[in-house]
Tab-separated table of C-alpha atoms and ligand atoms in Angstrom:
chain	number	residue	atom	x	y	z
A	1	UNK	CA	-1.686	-47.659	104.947
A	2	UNK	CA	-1.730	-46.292	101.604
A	3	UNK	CA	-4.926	-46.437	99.607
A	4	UNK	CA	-5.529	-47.562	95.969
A	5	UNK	CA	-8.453	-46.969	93.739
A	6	UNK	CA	-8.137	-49.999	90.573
A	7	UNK	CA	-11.774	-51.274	90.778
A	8	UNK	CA	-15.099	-49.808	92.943
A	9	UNK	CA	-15.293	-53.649	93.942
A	10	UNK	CA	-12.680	-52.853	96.276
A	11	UNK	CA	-14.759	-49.845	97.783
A	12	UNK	CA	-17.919	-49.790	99.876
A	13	UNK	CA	-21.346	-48.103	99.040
A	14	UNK	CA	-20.941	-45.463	101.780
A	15	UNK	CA	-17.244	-44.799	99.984
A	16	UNK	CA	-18.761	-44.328	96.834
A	17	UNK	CA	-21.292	-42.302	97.823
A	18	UNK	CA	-18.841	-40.087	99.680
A	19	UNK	CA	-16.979	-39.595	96.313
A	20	UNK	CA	-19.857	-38.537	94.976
A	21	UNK	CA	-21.009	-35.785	96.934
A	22	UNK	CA	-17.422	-34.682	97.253
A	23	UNK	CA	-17.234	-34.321	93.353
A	24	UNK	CA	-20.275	-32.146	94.123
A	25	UNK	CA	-18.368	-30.079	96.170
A	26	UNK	CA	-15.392	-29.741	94.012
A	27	UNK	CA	-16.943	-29.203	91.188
A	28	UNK	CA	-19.452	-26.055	92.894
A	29	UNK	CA	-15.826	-24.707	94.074
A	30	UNK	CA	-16.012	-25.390	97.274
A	31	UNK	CA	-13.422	-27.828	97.918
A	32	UNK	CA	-11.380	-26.505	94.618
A	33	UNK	CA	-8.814	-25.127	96.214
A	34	UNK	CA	-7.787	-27.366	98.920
A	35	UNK	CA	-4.166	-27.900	97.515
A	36	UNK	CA	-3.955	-32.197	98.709
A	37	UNK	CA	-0.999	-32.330	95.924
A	38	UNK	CA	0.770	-29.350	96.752
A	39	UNK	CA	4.785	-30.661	96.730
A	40	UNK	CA	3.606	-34.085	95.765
A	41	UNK	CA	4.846	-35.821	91.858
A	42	UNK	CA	2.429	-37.852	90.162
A	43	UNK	CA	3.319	-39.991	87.284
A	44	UNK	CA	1.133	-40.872	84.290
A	45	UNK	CA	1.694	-44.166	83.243
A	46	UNK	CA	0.267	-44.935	79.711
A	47	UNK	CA	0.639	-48.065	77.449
A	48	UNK	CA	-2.242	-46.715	75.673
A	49	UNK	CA	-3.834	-43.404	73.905
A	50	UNK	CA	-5.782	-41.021	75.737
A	51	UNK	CA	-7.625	-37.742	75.291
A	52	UNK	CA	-9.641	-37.507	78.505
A	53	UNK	CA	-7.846	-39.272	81.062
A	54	UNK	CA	-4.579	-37.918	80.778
A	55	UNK	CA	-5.961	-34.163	80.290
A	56	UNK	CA	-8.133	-34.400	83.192
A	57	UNK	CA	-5.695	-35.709	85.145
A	58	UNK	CA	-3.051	-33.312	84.161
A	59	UNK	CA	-5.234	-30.388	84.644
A	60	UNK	CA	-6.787	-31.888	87.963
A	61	UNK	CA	-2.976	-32.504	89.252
A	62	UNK	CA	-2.293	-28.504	88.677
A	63	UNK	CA	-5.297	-27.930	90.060
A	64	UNK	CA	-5.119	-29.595	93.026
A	65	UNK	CA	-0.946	-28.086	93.282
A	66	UNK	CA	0.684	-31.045	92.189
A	67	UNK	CA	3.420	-31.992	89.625
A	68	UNK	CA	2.819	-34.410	86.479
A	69	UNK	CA	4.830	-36.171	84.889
A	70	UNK	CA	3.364	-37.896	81.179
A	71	UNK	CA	5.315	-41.345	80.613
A	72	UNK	CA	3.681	-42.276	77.334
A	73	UNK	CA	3.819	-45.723	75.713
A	74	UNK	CA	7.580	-45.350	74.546
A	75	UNK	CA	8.755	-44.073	77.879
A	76	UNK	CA	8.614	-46.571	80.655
A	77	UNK	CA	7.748	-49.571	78.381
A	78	UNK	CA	6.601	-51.461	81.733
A	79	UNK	CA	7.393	-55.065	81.645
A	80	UNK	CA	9.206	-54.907	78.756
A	81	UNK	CA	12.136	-52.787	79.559
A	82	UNK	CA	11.981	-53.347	83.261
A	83	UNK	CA	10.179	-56.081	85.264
A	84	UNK	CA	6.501	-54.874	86.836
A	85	UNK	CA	7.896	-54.422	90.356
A	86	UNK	CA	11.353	-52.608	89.587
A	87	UNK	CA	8.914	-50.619	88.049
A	88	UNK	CA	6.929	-49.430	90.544
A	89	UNK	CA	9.719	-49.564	93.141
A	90	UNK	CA	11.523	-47.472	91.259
A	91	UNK	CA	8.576	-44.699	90.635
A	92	UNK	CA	7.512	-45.406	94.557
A	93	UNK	CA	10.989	-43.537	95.340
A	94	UNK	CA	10.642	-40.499	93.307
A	95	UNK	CA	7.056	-39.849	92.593
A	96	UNK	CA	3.404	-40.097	95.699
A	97	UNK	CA	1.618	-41.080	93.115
A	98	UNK	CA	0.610	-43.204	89.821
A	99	UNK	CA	-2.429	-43.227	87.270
A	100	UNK	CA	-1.833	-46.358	85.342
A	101	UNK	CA	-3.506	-46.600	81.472
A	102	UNK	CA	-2.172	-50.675	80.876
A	103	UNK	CA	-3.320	-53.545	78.257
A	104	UNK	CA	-3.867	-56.105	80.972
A	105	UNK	CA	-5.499	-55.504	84.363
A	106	UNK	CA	-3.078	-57.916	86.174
A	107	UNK	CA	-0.394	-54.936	84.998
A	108	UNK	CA	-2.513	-52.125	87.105
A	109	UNK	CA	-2.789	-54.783	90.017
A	110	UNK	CA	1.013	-55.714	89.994
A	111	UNK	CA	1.999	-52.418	89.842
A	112	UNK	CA	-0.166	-51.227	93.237
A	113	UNK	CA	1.353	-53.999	94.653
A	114	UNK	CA	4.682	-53.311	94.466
A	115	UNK	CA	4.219	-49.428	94.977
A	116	UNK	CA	4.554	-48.085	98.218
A	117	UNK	CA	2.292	-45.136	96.919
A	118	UNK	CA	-1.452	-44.824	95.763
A	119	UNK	CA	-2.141	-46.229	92.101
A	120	UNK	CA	-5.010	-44.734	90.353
A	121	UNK	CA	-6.639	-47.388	87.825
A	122	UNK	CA	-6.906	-45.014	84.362
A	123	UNK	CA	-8.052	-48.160	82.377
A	124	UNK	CA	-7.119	-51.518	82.042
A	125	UNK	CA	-8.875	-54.416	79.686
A	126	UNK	CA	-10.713	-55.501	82.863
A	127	UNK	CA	-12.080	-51.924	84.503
A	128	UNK	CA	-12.354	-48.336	83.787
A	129	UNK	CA	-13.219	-47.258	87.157
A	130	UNK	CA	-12.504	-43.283	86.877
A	131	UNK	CA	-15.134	-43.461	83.974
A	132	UNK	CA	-18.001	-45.428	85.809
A	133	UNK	CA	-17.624	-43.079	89.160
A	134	UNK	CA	-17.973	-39.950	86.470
A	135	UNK	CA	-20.882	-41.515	84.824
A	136	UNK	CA	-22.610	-42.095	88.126
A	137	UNK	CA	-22.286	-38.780	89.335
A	138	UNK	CA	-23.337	-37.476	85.403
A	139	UNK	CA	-26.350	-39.210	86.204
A	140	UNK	CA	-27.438	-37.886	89.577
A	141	UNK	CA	-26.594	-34.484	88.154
A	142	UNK	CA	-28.980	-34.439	85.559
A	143	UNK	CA	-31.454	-36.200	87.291
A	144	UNK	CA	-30.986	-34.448	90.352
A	145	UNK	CA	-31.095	-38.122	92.039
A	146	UNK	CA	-30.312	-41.570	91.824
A	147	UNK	CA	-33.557	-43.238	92.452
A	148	UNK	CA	-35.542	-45.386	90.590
A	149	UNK	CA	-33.533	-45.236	87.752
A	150	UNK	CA	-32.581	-47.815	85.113
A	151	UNK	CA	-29.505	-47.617	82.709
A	152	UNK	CA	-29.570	-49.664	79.618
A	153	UNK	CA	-25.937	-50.802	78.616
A	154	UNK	CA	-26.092	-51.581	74.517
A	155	UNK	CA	-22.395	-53.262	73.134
A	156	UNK	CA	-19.566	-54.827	74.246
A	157	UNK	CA	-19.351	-56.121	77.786
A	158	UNK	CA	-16.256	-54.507	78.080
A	159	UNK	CA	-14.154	-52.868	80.834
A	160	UNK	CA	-16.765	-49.296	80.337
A	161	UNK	CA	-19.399	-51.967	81.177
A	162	UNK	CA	-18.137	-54.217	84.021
A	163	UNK	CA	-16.663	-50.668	86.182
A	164	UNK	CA	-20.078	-49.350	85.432
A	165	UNK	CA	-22.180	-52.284	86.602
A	166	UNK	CA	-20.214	-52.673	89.529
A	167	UNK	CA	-21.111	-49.363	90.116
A	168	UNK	CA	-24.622	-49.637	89.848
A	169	UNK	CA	-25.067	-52.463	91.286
A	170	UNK	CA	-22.989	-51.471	94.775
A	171	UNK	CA	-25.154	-48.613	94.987
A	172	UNK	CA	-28.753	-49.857	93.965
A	173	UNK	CA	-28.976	-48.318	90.660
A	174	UNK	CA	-30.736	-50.625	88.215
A	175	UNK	CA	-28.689	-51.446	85.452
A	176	UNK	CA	-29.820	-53.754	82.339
A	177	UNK	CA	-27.273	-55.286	80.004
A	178	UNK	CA	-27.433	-56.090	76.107
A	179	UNK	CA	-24.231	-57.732	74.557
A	180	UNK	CA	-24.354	-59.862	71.550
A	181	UNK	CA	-23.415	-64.065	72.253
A	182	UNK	CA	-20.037	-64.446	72.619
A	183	UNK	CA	-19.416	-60.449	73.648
A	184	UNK	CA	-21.234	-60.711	76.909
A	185	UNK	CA	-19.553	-59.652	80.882
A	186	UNK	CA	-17.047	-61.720	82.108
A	187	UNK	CA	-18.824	-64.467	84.643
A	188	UNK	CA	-16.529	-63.187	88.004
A	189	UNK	CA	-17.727	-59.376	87.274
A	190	UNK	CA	-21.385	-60.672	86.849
A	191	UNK	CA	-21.292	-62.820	90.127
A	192	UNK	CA	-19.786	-59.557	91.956
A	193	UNK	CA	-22.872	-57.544	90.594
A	194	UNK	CA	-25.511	-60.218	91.377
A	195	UNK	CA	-23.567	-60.289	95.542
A	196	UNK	CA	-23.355	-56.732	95.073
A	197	UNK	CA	-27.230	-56.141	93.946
A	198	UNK	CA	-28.478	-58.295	96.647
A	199	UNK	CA	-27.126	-55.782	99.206
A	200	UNK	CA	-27.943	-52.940	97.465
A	201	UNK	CA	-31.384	-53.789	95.902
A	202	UNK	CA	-30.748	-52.818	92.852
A	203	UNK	CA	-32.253	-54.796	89.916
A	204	UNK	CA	-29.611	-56.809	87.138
A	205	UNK	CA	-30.420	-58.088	83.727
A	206	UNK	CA	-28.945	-59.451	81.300
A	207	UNK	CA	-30.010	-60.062	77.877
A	208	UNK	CA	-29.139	-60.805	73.939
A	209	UNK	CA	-31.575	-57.906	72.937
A	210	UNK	CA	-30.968	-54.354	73.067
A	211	UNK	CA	-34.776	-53.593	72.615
A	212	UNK	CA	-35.463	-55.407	76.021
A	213	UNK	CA	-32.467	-53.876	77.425
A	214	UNK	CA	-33.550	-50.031	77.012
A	215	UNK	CA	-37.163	-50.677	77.385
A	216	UNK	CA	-38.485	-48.381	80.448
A	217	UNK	CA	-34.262	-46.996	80.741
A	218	UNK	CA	-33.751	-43.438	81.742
A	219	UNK	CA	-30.040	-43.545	80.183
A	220	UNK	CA	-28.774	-45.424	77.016
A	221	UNK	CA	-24.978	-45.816	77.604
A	222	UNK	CA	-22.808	-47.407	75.012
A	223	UNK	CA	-18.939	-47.792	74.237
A	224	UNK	CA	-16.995	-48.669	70.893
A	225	UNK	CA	-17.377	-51.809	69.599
A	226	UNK	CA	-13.594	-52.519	69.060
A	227	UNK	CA	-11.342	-51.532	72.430
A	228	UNK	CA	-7.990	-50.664	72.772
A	229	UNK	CA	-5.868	-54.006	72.152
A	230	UNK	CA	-8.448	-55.521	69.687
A	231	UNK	CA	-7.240	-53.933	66.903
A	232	UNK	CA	-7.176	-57.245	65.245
A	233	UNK	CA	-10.841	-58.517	66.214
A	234	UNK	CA	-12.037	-55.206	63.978
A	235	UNK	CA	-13.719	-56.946	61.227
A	236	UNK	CA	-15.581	-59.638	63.010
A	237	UNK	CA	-17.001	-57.232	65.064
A	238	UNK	CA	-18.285	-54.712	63.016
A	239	UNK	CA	-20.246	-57.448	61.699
A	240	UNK	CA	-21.155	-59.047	65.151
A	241	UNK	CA	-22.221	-55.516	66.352
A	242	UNK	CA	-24.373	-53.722	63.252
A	243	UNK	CA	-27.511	-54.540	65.135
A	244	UNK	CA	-26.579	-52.889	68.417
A	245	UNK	CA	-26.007	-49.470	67.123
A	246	UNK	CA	-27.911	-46.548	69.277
A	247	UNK	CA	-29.946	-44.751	67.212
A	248	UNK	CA	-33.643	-43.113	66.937
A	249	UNK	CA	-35.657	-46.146	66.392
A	250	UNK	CA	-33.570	-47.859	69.539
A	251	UNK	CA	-34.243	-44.811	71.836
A	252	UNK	CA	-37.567	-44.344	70.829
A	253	UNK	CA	-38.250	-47.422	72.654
A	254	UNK	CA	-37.080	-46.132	76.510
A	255	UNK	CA	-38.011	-43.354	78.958
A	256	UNK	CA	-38.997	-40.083	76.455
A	257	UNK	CA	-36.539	-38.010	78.823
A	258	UNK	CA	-33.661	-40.955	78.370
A	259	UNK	CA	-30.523	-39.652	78.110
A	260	UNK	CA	-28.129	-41.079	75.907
A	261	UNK	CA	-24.251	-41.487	77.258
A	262	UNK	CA	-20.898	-42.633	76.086
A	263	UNK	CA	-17.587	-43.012	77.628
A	264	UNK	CA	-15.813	-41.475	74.331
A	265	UNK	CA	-14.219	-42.120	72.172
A	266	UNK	CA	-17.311	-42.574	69.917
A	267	UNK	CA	-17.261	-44.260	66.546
A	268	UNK	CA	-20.028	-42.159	64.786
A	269	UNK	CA	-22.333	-44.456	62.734
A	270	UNK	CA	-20.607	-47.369	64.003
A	271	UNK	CA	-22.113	-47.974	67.535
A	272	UNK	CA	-23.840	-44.331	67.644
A	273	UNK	CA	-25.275	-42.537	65.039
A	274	UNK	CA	-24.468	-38.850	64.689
A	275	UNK	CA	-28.313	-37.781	65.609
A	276	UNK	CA	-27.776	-39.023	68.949
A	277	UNK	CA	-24.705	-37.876	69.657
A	278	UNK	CA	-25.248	-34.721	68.975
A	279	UNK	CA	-28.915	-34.774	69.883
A	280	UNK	CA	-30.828	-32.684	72.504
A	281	UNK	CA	-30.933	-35.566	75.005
A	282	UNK	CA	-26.724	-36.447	74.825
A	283	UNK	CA	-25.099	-35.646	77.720
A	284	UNK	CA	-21.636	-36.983	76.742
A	285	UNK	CA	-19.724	-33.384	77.338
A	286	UNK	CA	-20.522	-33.051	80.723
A	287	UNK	CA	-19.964	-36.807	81.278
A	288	UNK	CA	-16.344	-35.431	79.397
A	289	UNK	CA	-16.326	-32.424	82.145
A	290	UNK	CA	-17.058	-34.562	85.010
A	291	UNK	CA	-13.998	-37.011	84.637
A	292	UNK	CA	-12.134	-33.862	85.889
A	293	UNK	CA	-14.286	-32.794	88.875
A	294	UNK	CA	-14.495	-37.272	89.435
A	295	UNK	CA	-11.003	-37.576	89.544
A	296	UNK	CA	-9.926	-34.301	91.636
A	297	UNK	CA	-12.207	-36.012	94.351
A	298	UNK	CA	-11.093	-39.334	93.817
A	299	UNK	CA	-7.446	-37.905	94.660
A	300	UNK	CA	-8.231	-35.745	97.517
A	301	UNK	CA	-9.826	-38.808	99.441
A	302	UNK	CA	-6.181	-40.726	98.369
A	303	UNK	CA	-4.208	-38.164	99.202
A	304	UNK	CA	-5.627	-36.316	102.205
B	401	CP	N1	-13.160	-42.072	78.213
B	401	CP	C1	-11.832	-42.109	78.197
B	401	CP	O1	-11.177	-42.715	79.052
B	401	CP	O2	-11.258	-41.388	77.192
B	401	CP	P1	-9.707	-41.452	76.767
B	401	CP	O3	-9.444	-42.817	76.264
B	401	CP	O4	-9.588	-40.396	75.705
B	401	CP	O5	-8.882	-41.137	77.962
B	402	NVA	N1	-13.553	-49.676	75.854
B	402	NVA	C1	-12.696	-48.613	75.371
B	402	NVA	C2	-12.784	-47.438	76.296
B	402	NVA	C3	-11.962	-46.245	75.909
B	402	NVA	C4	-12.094	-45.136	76.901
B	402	NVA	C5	-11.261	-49.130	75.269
B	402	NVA	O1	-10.820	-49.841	76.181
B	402	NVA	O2	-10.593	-48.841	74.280
């Protein structure tokens, strides 16, 4: 039975865990050159712009001795050209594999279920699930461990946020949450966090105010304040935003060793200012590096 990876809902704590360490273990070299694709076609599926997904992906496919093929926005035009399924039938009979980039999430689910090969989630409005497994193991890398530590989410409750608090919360990290009214997580990801942290232990909240949210946090994680798709939304939230910007006087407030995080692409002096991006205590580069080492993992356990 083939495998797909669109959400870590769909994947247990031991699973996750056993991404993790095997990230480790690509990214020391150890498992580098165990050549999962070699012979195998993956196709990159893309409704939307991308820097780090499709380079990592690209580079971790060549890595790991597969074939990529790039089918940008104007390419495939999925569900516009061609139905969803013909779609993925189609693909199923050339290619092993897809990483979908789509607007909606019910595209990325659709399209795993017609394929009869893996689909990699590599964003949808709903999830970013690549991003949250790299930020997870960003975190345990600097820290050296996972426990006892509390990650402060300031923004948009967002697809960054929901694949990250799923995260958290299936493996008993704490995780606090500041959105503004009307910008907060969707109610169906919130109820899988609160079933998720009651297994795991890990502690959830969720507030209006960023100041309670990074009080005590050992990372400050935010996202743009104006996805992908919400182009037209732009000036209502700039203004709905301005007081959830990370800056000095907002990390000055959490853990002095906090580290401060970002998905990218950042919006400098919009939801970050340039100080903290570029500050001692960023870490948003190797979070950028570890997509790569993330996602080689995530397709060796697919594809083994
Ligand atoms: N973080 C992330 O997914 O970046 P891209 O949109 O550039 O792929
Ligand atoms: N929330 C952002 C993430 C980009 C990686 C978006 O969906 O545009």
């Amino acid at each position: 039975m083939k495998r797909d990876f669109l959400a870590l809902q769909d994947f247990t704590p031991d699973e996750i865990l056993l991404l993790l360490e095997l990230t480790k273990k690509i990214k020391a070299g150890k498992k580098a050159t165990k050549p999962v694709l070699k012979g195998k076609s993956i196709g990159l599926l893309f409704q939307k712009s991308s820097n780090r997904t499709r380079v990592s992906f690209e580079v971790g496919i060549y890595q790991l001795g597969g074939n990529c093929i790039y089918l940008g926005p104007k390419e495939i035009k999925i569900g516009e050209r061609e139905a969803v399924s013909d779609v993925s039938n189609t693909l199923s009979r050339y290619l092993d594999g897809i990483v979908a980039r789509t607007y909606t999430h019910q595209t990325v689910v659709d399209l795993a279920k017609y394929a009869k090969i893996p689909v990699i989630n590599g964003l949808s409005d709903l999830t970013h699930p690549c991003q949250a497994l790299t930020d997870i193991f960003t975190i345990k890398e600097h820290f050296g461990t996972l426990k006892n530590k509390t990650v402060a989410y300031v923004g948009d409750g967002n697809n960054v946020c929901n694949s990250l608090l799923i995260g958290c919360s299936k493996i008993g990290i704490d995780m606090n949450v500041a959105t503004p009214k009307g910008y907060e997580v969707a109610t169906d990801i919130v109820d899988n966090a609160k079933k998720n942290a009651k297994k795991s232990g890990a502690k959830l909240l969720f507030t209006l105010l960023p100041e309670e949210a990074v009080k005590g946090a050992d990372v400050i994680y935010t996202d743009t304040w104006v996805s992908m798709g919400q182009e037209d939304e732009t000036k209502e939230r700039l203004k709905v935003f301005q007081s959830f910007q990370v800056n000095k006087n907002l990390m000055k407030l959490a853990q002095k060793n906090c580290v401060f995080m970002h998905c990218l692409p950042a919006h400098r002096g919009q939801e970050v200012t340039d100080e903290i991006m570029d500050g001692s205590n960023s870490i948003i580069f190797d979070q950028a590096e570890n997509r790569l080492h993330t996602q080689k993992a995530i397709m060796t356990f697919l594809f083994k």
